[in-house]
CSV table of C-alpha atoms in Angstrom, one decimal:
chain,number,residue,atom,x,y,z
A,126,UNK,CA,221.9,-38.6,-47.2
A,127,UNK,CA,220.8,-35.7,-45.1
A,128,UNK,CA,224.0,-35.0,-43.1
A,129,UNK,CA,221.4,-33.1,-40.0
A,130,UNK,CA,219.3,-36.1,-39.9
A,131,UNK,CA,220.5,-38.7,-41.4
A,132,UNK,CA,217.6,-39.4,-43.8
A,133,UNK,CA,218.7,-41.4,-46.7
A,134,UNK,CA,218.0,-39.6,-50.4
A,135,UNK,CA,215.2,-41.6,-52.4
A,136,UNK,CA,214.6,-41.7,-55.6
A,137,UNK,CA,212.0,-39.4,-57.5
A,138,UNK,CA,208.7,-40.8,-58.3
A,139,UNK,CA,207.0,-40.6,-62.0
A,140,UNK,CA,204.2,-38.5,-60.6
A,141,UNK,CA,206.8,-35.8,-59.2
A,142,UNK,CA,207.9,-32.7,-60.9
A,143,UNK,CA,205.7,-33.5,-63.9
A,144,UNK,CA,203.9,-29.9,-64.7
A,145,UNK,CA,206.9,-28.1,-64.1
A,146,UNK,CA,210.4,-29.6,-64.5
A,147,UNK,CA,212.6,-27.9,-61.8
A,148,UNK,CA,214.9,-29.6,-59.4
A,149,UNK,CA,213.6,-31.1,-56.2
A,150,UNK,CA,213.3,-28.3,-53.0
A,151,UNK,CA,212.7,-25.4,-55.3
A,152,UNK,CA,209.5,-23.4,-54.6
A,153,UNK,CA,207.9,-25.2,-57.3
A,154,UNK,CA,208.5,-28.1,-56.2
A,155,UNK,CA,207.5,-27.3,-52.9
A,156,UNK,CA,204.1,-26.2,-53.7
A,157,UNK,CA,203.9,-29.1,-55.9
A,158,UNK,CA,204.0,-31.4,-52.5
A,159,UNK,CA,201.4,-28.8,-50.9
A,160,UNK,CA,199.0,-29.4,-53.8
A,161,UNK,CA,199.1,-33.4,-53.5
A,162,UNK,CA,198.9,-33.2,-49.5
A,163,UNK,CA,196.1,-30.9,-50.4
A,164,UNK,CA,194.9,-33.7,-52.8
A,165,UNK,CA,195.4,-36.8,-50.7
A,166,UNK,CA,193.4,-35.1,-47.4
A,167,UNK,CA,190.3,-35.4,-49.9
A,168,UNK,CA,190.7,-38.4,-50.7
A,169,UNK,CA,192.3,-40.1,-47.4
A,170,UNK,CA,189.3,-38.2,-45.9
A,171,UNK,CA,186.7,-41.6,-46.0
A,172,UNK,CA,189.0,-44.0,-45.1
A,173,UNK,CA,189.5,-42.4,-41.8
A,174,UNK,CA,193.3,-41.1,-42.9
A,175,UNK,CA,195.0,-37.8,-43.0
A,176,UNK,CA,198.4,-36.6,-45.2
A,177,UNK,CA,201.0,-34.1,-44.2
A,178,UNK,CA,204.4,-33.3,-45.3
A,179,UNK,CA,207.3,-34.5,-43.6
A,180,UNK,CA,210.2,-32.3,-44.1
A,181,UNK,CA,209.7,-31.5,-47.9
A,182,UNK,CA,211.0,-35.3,-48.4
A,183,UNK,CA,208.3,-37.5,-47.2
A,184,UNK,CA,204.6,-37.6,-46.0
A,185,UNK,CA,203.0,-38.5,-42.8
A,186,UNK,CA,199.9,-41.3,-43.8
A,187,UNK,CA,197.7,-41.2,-39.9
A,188,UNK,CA,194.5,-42.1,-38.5
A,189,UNK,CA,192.7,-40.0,-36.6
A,190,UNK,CA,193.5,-41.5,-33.2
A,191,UNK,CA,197.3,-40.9,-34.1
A,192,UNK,CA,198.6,-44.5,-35.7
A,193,UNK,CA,200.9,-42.8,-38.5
A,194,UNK,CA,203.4,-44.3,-41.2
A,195,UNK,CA,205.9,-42.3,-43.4
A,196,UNK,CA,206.3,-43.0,-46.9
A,197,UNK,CA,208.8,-41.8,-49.2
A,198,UNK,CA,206.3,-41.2,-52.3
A,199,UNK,CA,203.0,-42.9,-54.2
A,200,UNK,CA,204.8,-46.3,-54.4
A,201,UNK,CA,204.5,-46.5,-50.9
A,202,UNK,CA,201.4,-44.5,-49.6
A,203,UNK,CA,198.6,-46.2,-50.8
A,204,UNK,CA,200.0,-49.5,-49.1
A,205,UNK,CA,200.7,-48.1,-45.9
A,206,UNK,CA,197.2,-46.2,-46.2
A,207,UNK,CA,195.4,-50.0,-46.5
A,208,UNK,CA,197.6,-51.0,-43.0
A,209,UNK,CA,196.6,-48.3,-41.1
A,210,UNK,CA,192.9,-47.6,-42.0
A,211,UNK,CA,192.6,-51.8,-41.9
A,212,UNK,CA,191.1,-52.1,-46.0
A,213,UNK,CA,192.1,-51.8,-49.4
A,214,UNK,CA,192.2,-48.2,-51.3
A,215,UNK,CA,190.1,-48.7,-54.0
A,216,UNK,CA,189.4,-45.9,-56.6
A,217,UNK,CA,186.9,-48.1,-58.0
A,218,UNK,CA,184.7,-48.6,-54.9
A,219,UNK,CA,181.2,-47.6,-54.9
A,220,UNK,CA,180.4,-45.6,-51.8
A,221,UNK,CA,183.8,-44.3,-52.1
A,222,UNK,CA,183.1,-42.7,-55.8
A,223,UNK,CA,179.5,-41.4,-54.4
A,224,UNK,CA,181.1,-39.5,-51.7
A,225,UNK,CA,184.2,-38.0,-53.9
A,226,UNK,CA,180.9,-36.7,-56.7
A,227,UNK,CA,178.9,-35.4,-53.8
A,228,UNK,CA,182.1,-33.5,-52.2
A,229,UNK,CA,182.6,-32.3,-56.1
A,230,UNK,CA,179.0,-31.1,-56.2
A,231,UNK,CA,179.8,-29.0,-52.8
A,232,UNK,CA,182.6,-27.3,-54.3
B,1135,UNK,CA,211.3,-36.4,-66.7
B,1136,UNK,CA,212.9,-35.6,-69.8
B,1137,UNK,CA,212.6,-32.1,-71.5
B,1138,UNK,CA,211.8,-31.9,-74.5
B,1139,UNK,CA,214.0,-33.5,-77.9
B,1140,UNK,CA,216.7,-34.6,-74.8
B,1141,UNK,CA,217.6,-38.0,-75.0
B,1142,UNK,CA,218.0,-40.1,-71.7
B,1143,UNK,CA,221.9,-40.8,-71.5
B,1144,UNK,CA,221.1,-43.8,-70.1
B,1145,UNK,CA,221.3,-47.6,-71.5
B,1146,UNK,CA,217.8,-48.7,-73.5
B,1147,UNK,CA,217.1,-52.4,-72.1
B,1148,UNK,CA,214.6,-54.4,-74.5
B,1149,UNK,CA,212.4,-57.6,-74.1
B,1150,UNK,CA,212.0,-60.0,-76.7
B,1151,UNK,CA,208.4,-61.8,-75.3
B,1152,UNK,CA,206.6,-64.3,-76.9
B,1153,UNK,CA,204.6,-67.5,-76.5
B,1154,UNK,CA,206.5,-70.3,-76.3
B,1155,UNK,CA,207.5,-71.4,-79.6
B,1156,UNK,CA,206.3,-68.3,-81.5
B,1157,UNK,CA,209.7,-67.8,-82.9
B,1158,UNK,CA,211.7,-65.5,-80.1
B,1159,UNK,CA,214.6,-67.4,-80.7
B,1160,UNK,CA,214.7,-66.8,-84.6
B,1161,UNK,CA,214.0,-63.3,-84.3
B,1162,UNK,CA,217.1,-62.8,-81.7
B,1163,UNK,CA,219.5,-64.0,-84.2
B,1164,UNK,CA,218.0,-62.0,-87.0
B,1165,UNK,CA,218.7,-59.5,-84.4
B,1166,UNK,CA,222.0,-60.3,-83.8
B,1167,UNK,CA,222.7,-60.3,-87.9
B,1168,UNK,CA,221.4,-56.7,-87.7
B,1169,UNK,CA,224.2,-54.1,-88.3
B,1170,UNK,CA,222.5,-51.5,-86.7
B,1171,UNK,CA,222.3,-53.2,-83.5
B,1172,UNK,CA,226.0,-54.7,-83.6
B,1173,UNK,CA,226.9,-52.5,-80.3
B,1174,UNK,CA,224.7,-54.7,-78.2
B,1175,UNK,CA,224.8,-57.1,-75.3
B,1176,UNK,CA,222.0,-59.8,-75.4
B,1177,UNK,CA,220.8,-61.9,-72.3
B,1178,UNK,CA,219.0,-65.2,-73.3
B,1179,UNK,CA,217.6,-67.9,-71.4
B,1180,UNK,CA,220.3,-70.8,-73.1
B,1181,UNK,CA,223.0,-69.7,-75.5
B,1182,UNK,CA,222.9,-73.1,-76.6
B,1183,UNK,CA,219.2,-72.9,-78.1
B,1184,UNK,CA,220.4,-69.3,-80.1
B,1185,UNK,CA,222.7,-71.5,-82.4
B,1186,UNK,CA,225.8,-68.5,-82.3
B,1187,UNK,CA,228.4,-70.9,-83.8
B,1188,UNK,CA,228.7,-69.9,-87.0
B,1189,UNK,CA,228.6,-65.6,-85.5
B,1190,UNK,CA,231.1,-66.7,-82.6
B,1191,UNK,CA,234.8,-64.4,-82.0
B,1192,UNK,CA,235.2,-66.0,-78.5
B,1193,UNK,CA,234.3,-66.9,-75.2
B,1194,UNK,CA,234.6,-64.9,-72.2
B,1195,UNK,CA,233.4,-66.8,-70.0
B,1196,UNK,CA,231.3,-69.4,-69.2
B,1197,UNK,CA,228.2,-67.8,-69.2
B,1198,UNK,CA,229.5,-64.8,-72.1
B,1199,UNK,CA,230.6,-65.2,-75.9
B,1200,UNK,CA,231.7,-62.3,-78.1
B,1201,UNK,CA,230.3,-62.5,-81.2
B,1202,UNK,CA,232.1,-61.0,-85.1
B,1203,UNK,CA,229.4,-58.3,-84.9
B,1204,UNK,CA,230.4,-57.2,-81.5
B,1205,UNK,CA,227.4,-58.2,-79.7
B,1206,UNK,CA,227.6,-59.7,-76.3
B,1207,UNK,CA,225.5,-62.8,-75.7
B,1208,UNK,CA,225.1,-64.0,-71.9
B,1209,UNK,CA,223.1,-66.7,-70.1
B,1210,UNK,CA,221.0,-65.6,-67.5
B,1211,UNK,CA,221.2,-68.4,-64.8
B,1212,UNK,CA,218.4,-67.2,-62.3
B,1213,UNK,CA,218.9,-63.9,-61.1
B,1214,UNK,CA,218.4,-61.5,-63.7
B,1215,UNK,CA,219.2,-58.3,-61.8
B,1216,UNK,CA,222.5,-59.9,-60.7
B,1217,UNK,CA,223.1,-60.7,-64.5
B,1218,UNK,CA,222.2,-56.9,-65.8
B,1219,UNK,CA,224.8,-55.7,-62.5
B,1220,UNK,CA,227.7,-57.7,-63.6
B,1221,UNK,CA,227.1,-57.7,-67.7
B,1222,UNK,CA,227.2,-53.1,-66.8
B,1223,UNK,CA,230.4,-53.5,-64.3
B,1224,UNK,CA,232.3,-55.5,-66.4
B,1225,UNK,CA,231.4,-52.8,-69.4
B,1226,UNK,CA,232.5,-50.1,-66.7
B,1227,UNK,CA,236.1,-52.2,-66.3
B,1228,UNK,CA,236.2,-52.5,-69.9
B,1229,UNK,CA,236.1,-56.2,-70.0
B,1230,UNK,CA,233.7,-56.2,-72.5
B,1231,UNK,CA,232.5,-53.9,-75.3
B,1232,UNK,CA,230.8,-50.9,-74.6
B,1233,UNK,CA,227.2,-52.0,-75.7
B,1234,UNK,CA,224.4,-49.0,-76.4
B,1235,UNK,CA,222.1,-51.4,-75.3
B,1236,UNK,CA,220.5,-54.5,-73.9
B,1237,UNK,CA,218.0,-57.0,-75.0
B,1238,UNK,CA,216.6,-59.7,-72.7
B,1239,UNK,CA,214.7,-62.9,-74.2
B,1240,UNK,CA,212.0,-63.8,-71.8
B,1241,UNK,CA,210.4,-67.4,-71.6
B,1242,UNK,CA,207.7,-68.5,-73.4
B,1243,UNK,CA,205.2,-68.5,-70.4
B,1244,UNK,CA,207.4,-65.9,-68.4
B,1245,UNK,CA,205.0,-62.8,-67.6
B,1246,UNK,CA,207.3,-59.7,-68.9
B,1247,UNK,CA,206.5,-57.1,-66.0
B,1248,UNK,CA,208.8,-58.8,-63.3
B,1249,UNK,CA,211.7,-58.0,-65.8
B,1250,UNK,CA,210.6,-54.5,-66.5
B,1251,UNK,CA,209.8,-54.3,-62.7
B,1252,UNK,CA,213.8,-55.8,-61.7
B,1253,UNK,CA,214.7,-52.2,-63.7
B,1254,UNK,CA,212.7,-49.3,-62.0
B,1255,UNK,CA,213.1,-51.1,-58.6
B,1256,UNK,CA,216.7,-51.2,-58.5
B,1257,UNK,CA,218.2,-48.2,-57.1
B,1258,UNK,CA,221.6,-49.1,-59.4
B,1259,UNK,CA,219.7,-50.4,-62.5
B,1260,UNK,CA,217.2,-47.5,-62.2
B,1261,UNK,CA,220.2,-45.2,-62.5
B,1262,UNK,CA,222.7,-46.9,-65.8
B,1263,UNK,CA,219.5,-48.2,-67.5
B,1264,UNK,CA,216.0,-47.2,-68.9
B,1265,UNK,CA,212.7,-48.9,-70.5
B,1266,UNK,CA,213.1,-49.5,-74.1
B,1267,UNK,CA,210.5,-51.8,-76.2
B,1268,UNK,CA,209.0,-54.7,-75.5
B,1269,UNK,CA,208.6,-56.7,-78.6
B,1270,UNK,CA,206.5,-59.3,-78.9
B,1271,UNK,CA,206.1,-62.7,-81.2
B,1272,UNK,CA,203.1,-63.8,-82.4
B,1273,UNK,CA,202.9,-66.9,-84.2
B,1274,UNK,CA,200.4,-66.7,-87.0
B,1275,UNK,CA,199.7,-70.7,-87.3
B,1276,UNK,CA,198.7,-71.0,-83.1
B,1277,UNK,CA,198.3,-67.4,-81.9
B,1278,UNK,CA,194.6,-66.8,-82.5
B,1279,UNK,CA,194.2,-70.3,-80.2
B,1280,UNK,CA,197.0,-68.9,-77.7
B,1281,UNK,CA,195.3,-65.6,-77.2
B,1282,UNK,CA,192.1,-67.4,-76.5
B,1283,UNK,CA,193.1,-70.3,-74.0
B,1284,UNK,CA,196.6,-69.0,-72.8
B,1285,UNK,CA,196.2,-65.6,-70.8
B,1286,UNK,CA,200.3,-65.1,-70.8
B,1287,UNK,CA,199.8,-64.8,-74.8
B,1288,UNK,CA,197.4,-62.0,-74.3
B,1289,UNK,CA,199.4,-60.5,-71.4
B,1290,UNK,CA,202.7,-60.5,-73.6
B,1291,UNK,CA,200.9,-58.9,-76.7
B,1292,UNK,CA,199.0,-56.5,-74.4
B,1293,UNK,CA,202.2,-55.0,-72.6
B,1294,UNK,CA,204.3,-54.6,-76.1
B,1295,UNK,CA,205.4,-51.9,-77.7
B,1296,UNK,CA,205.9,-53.9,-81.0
B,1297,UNK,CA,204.4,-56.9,-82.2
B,1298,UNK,CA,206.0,-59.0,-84.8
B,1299,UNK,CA,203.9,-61.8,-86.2
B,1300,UNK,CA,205.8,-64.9,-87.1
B,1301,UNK,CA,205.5,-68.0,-89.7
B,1302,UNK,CA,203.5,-66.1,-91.9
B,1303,UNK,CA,204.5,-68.2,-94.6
B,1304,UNK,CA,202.7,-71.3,-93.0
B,1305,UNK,CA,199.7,-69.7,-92.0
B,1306,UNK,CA,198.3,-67.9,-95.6
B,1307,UNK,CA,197.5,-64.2,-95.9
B,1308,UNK,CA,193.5,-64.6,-94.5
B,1309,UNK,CA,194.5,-66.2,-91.1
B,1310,UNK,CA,197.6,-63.5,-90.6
B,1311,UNK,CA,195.5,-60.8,-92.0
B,1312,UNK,CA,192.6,-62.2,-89.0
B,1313,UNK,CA,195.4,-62.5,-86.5
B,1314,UNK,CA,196.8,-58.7,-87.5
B,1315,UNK,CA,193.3,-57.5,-86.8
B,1316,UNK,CA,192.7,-59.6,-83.7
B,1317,UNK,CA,196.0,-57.8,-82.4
B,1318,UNK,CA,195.5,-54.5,-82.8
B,1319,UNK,CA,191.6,-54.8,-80.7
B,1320,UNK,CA,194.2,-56.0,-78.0
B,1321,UNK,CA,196.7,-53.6,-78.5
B,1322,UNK,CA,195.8,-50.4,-80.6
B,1323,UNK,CA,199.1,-48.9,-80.7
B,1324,UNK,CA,201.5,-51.7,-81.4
B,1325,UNK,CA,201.5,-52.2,-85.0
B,1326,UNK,CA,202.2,-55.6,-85.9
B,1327,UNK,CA,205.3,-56.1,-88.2
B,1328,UNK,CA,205.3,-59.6,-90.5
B,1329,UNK,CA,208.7,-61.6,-90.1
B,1330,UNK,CA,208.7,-62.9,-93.6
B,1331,UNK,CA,208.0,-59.1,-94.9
B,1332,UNK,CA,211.1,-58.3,-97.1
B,1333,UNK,CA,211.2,-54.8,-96.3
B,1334,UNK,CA,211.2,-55.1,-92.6
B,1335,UNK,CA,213.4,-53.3,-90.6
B,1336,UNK,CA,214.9,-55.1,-87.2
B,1337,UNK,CA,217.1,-52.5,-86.5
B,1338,UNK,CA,213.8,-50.2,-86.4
B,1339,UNK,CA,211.9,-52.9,-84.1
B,1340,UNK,CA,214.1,-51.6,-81.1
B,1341,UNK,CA,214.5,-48.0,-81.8
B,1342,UNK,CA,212.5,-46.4,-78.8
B,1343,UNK,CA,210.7,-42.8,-79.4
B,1344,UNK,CA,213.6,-40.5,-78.0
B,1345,UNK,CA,213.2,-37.8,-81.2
B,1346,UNK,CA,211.0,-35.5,-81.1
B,1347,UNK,CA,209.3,-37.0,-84.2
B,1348,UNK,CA,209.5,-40.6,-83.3
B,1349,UNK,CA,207.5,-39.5,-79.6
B,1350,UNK,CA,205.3,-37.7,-81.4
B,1351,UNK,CA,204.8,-40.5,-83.6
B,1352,UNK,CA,203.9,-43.0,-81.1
B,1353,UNK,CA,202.0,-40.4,-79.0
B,1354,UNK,CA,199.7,-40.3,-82.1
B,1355,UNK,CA,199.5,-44.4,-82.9
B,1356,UNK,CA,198.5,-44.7,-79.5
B,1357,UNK,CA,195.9,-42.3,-79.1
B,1358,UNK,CA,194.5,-42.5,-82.9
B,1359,UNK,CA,192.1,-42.9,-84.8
B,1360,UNK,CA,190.4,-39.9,-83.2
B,1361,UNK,CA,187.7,-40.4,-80.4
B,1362,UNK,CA,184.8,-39.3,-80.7
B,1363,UNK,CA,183.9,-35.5,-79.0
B,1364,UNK,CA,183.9,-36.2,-75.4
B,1365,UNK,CA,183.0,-39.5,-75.3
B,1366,UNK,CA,184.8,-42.8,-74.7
B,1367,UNK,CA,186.1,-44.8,-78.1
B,1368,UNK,CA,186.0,-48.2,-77.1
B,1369,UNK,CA,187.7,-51.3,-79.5
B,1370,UNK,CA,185.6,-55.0,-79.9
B,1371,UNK,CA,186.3,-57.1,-76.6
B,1372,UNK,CA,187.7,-60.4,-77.3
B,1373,UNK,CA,188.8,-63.8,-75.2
B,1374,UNK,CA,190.6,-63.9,-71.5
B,1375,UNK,CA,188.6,-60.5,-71.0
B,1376,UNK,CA,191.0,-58.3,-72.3
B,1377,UNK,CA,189.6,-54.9,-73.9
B,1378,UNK,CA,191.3,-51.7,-74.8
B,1379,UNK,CA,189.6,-47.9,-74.4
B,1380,UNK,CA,190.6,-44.3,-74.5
B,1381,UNK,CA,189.0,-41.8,-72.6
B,1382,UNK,CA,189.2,-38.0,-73.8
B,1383,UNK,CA,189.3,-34.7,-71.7
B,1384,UNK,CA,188.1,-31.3,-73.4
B,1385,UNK,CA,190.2,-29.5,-70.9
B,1386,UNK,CA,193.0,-28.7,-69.0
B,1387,UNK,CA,193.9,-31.9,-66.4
B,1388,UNK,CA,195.5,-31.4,-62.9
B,1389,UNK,CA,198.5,-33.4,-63.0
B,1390,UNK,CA,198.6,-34.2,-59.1
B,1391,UNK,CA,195.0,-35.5,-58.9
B,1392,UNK,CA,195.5,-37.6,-62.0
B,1393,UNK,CA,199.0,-39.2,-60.2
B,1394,UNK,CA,196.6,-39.5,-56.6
B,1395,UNK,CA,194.1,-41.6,-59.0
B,1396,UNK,CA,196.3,-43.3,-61.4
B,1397,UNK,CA,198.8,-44.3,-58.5
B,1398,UNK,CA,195.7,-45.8,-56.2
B,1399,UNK,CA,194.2,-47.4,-59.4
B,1400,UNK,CA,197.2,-49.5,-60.4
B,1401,UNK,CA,198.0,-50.4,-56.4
B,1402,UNK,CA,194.6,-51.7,-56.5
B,1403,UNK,CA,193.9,-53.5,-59.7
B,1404,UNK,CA,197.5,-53.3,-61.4
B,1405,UNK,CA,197.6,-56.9,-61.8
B,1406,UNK,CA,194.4,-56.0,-64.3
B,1407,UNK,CA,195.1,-52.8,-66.4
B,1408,UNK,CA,197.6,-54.1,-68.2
B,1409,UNK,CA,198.7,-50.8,-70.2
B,1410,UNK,CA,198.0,-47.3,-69.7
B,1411,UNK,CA,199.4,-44.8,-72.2
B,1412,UNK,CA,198.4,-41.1,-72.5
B,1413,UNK,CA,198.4,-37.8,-74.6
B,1414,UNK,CA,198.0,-35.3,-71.7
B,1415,UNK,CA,197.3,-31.6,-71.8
B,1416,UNK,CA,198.7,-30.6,-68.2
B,1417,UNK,CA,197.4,-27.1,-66.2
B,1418,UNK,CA,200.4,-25.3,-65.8
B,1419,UNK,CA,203.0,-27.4,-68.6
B,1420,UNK,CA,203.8,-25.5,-71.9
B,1421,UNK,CA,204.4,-29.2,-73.6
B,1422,UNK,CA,201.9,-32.3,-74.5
B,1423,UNK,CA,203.0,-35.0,-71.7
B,1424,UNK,CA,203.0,-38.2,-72.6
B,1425,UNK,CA,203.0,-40.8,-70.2
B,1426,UNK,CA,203.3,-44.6,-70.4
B,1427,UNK,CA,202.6,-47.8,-68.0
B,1428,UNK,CA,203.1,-51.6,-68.0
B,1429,UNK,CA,200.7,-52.7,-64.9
B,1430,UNK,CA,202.9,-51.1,-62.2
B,1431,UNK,CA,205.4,-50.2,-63.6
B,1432,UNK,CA,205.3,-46.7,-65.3
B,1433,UNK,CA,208.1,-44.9,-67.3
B,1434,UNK,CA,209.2,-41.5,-66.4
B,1435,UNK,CA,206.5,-39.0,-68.1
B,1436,UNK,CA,208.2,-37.6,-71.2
B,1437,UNK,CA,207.5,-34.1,-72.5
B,1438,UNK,CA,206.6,-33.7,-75.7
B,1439,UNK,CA,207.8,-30.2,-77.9
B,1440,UNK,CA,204.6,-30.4,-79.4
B,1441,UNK,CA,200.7,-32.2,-80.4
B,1442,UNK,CA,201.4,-34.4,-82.8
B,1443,UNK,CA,198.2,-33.3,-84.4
B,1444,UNK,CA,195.4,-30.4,-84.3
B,1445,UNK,CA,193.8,-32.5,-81.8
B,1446,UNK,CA,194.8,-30.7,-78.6
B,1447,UNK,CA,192.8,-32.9,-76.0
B,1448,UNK,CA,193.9,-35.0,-73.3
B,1449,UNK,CA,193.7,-38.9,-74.1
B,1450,UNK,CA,194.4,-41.6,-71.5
B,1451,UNK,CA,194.4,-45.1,-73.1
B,1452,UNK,CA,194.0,-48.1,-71.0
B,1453,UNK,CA,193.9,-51.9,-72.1
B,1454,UNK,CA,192.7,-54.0,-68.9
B,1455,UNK,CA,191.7,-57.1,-68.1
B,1456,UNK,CA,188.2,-57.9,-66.5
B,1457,UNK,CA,187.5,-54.2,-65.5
B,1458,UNK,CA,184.9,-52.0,-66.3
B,1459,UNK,CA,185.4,-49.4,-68.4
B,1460,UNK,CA,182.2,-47.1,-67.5
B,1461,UNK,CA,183.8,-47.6,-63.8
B,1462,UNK,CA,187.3,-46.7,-64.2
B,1463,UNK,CA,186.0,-43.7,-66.4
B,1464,UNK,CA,183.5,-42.5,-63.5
B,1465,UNK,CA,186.1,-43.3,-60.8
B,1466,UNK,CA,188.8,-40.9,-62.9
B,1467,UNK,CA,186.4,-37.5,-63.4
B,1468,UNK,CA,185.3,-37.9,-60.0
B,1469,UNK,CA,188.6,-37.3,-58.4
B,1470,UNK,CA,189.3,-34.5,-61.0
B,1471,UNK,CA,186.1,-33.4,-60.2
B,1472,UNK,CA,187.7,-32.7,-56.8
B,1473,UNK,CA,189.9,-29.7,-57.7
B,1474,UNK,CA,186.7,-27.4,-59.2
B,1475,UNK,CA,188.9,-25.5,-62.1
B,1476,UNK,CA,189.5,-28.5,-63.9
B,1477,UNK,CA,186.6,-30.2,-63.5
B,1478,UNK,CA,184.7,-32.3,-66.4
């Protein structure tokens, strides 16, 4: 536990720490979480959402208007991302594929 | 995850799956005979059914015997994380042996992924205990009429990491032969082992790829024969919908767009891809990672010290139930198509 703010430790996630092993809060690491915030904002982006980082130990899922849930890792985001942006997150929907390939063709 | 050729200190738990009446039973106390796997505490559905008389030293408890071999054989009454947390503190006390490992026998029509689930969902399980094989029974007489009618049969042989087909010696070479071949359409990188075969190994059945070697090893089984130059290398489909694929990338991947992807995919259809394993060449990792997934419920990437072959593409494997492959393929380069450098 965080002994400034009292933010229980959680446990690491598959997906973290993967391309380069280093302990948790290194710079690595860090930029690691500024890569998949980076990541999630494209593709939070048509349901409506936004990601941020939440003290280098969480992320902030919100709606445009403000409605926001924090999440520990990936277990959790894509879950609270269905609550607040009121339908499921499917990587497999249509429209949502067309837009990702057309933002791809842009960049 | 794990460098490189360092094996997790932590306990291997296996699952013994299998239709009901394929022979799980028969194979657990083959497993118990095994010398190689004397140091090891077994949880099983009714110790009654296992027939330990004849291998019995004493009883702990109720619920525990101690066997000659040194094994430890429990009953798991209905709360099998509560079992696993009192079988590893009374190892910590020293009231019991101290096993190297654990082997659970589901029930016949019991889907496995809750179990493997109860161990990468609890914070004190996660921490003494790891993934180790799922092994799989297959009778040879009924399992060609299970896989089609029963969709538990087909989940428990898609999800293992060993199949072992059973009454061979009812069944006749052409019908286990069929069955063999029906298996590996399912499940590519499982190789099925025969019961009746003289030569087989049980202590081998649940040694898990920690070795350099043995990951390599599996890394290859499971991403082999070859697939064709960037294209998708699909198996025959067969009943309950179940089909297995591996798609192949000629370059570099971005690990955090794949672990966006792959963690949104499996929220949203993980009751239906039913494995995912894959031979990964990450931007910015010196090693080959290999990752591997049972619906859900994924195992800590491991990094390999090395391609198990000259083939140095990435290869994700996925066997799913009533999903389109073309889609999932589509739905996977367009959010890698996201980050420009890496790109299809």
């Amino acid at each position: 536990m965080c002994g400034l703010c009292g933010i229980v430790g959680t446990a690491p996630h598959w997906t973290d720490g993967v391309p380069a092993p280093s302990p948790p809060d290194t710079p690595t690491r860090r930029r690691e979480r500024q890569e998949r915030v980076r990541g999630l904002n494209r593709v939070l982006r048509p349901f409506g959402l936004t990601a941020s980082d939440w003290q280098g130990s969480a992320y902030i899922i919100a709606t445009y208007t403000g409605r926001s849930e924090i999440v520990d890792n990936a277990a959790h985001l894509w879950q609270a991302a269905a609550r607040l942006c009121g339908r499921a997150c499917d990587p497999l929907d249509a429209g949502l594929l067309e837009r990702l390939e057309k933002e791809a063709m842009r960049t | 995850m794990t460098a490189p050729g360092v094996a997790p200190s932590r306990l291997p738990l296996h699952l013994v799956s299998g239709f009901l009446g394929s022979g799980k039973t028969t194979l657990l106390r083959r497993l118990l005979d095994t010398p190689a796997l004397a140091d090891s505490a077994v949880l099983v559905n009714e110790l009654g059914e296992i027939g330990l008389d004849h291998h019995l030293l004493r009883h702990l408890d109720g619920e525990t015997v101690l066997l000659r071999s040194g094994c430890i054989c429990c009953t798991v009454r209905d709360d099998l994380g509560q079992a696993l947390k009192d079988l590893l503190d009374r190892r910590a006390r020293g009231e019991v042996p101290p096993f190297q490992r654990i082997i659970v026998e589901s029930t016949g029509l019991a889907d496995p992924v809750p179990i493997l689930s109860t161990v990468t969902s609890e914070p004190m399980l996660r921490h003494h205990l790891r993934l180790g094989c799922v092994v799989t029974t297959v009778d040879a007489v009924n399992g060609a009429l299970h896989l089609e009618r029963q969709p538990e049969s087909g989940k428990q042989v898609a999800v293992a990491d060993r199949l072992v087909i059973t009454k061979t010696d009812l069944a006749g070479p052409a019908v286990t032969e069929a069955l063999a071949r029906r298996l590996r359409a399912i499940n590519p990188g499982a190789t099925p082992f025969h019961a009746m075969a003289t030569d087989l190994d049980l202590g081998a059945l649940l040694t898990d790829a920690v070795s350099p070697n043995a990951l390599r090893a599996e890394a290859l089984a499971w991403t082999s024969p070859a697939p064709r130059p960037g294209g998708l290398q699909s198996l025959p489909s067969h009943a309950a919908g179940l089909h297995s694929f591996c798609m192949v990338f000629g370059h570099a991947i971005d690990w955090v767009t794949l672990g966006i992807w792959l963690t949104m995919l499996l929220q949203a259809h993980g009751e239906r891809v039913l494995r995912v394993k894959g031979l990964l060449d990450i931007a910015g990792s010196a090693h080959p990672v290999f990752i591997n997934g049972v619906q859900h419920v994924m195992h800590q990437p491991l990094h390999l010290d090395g391609w198990p072959d000259g083939d140095r593409r990435s290869r994700l494997v996925f066997i799913v139930r009533d999903l389109p492959r073309d889609l999932i393929e589509r739905s996977c380069r367009a959010f890698l198509g996201l980050v420009p450098e890496y790109a299809a």
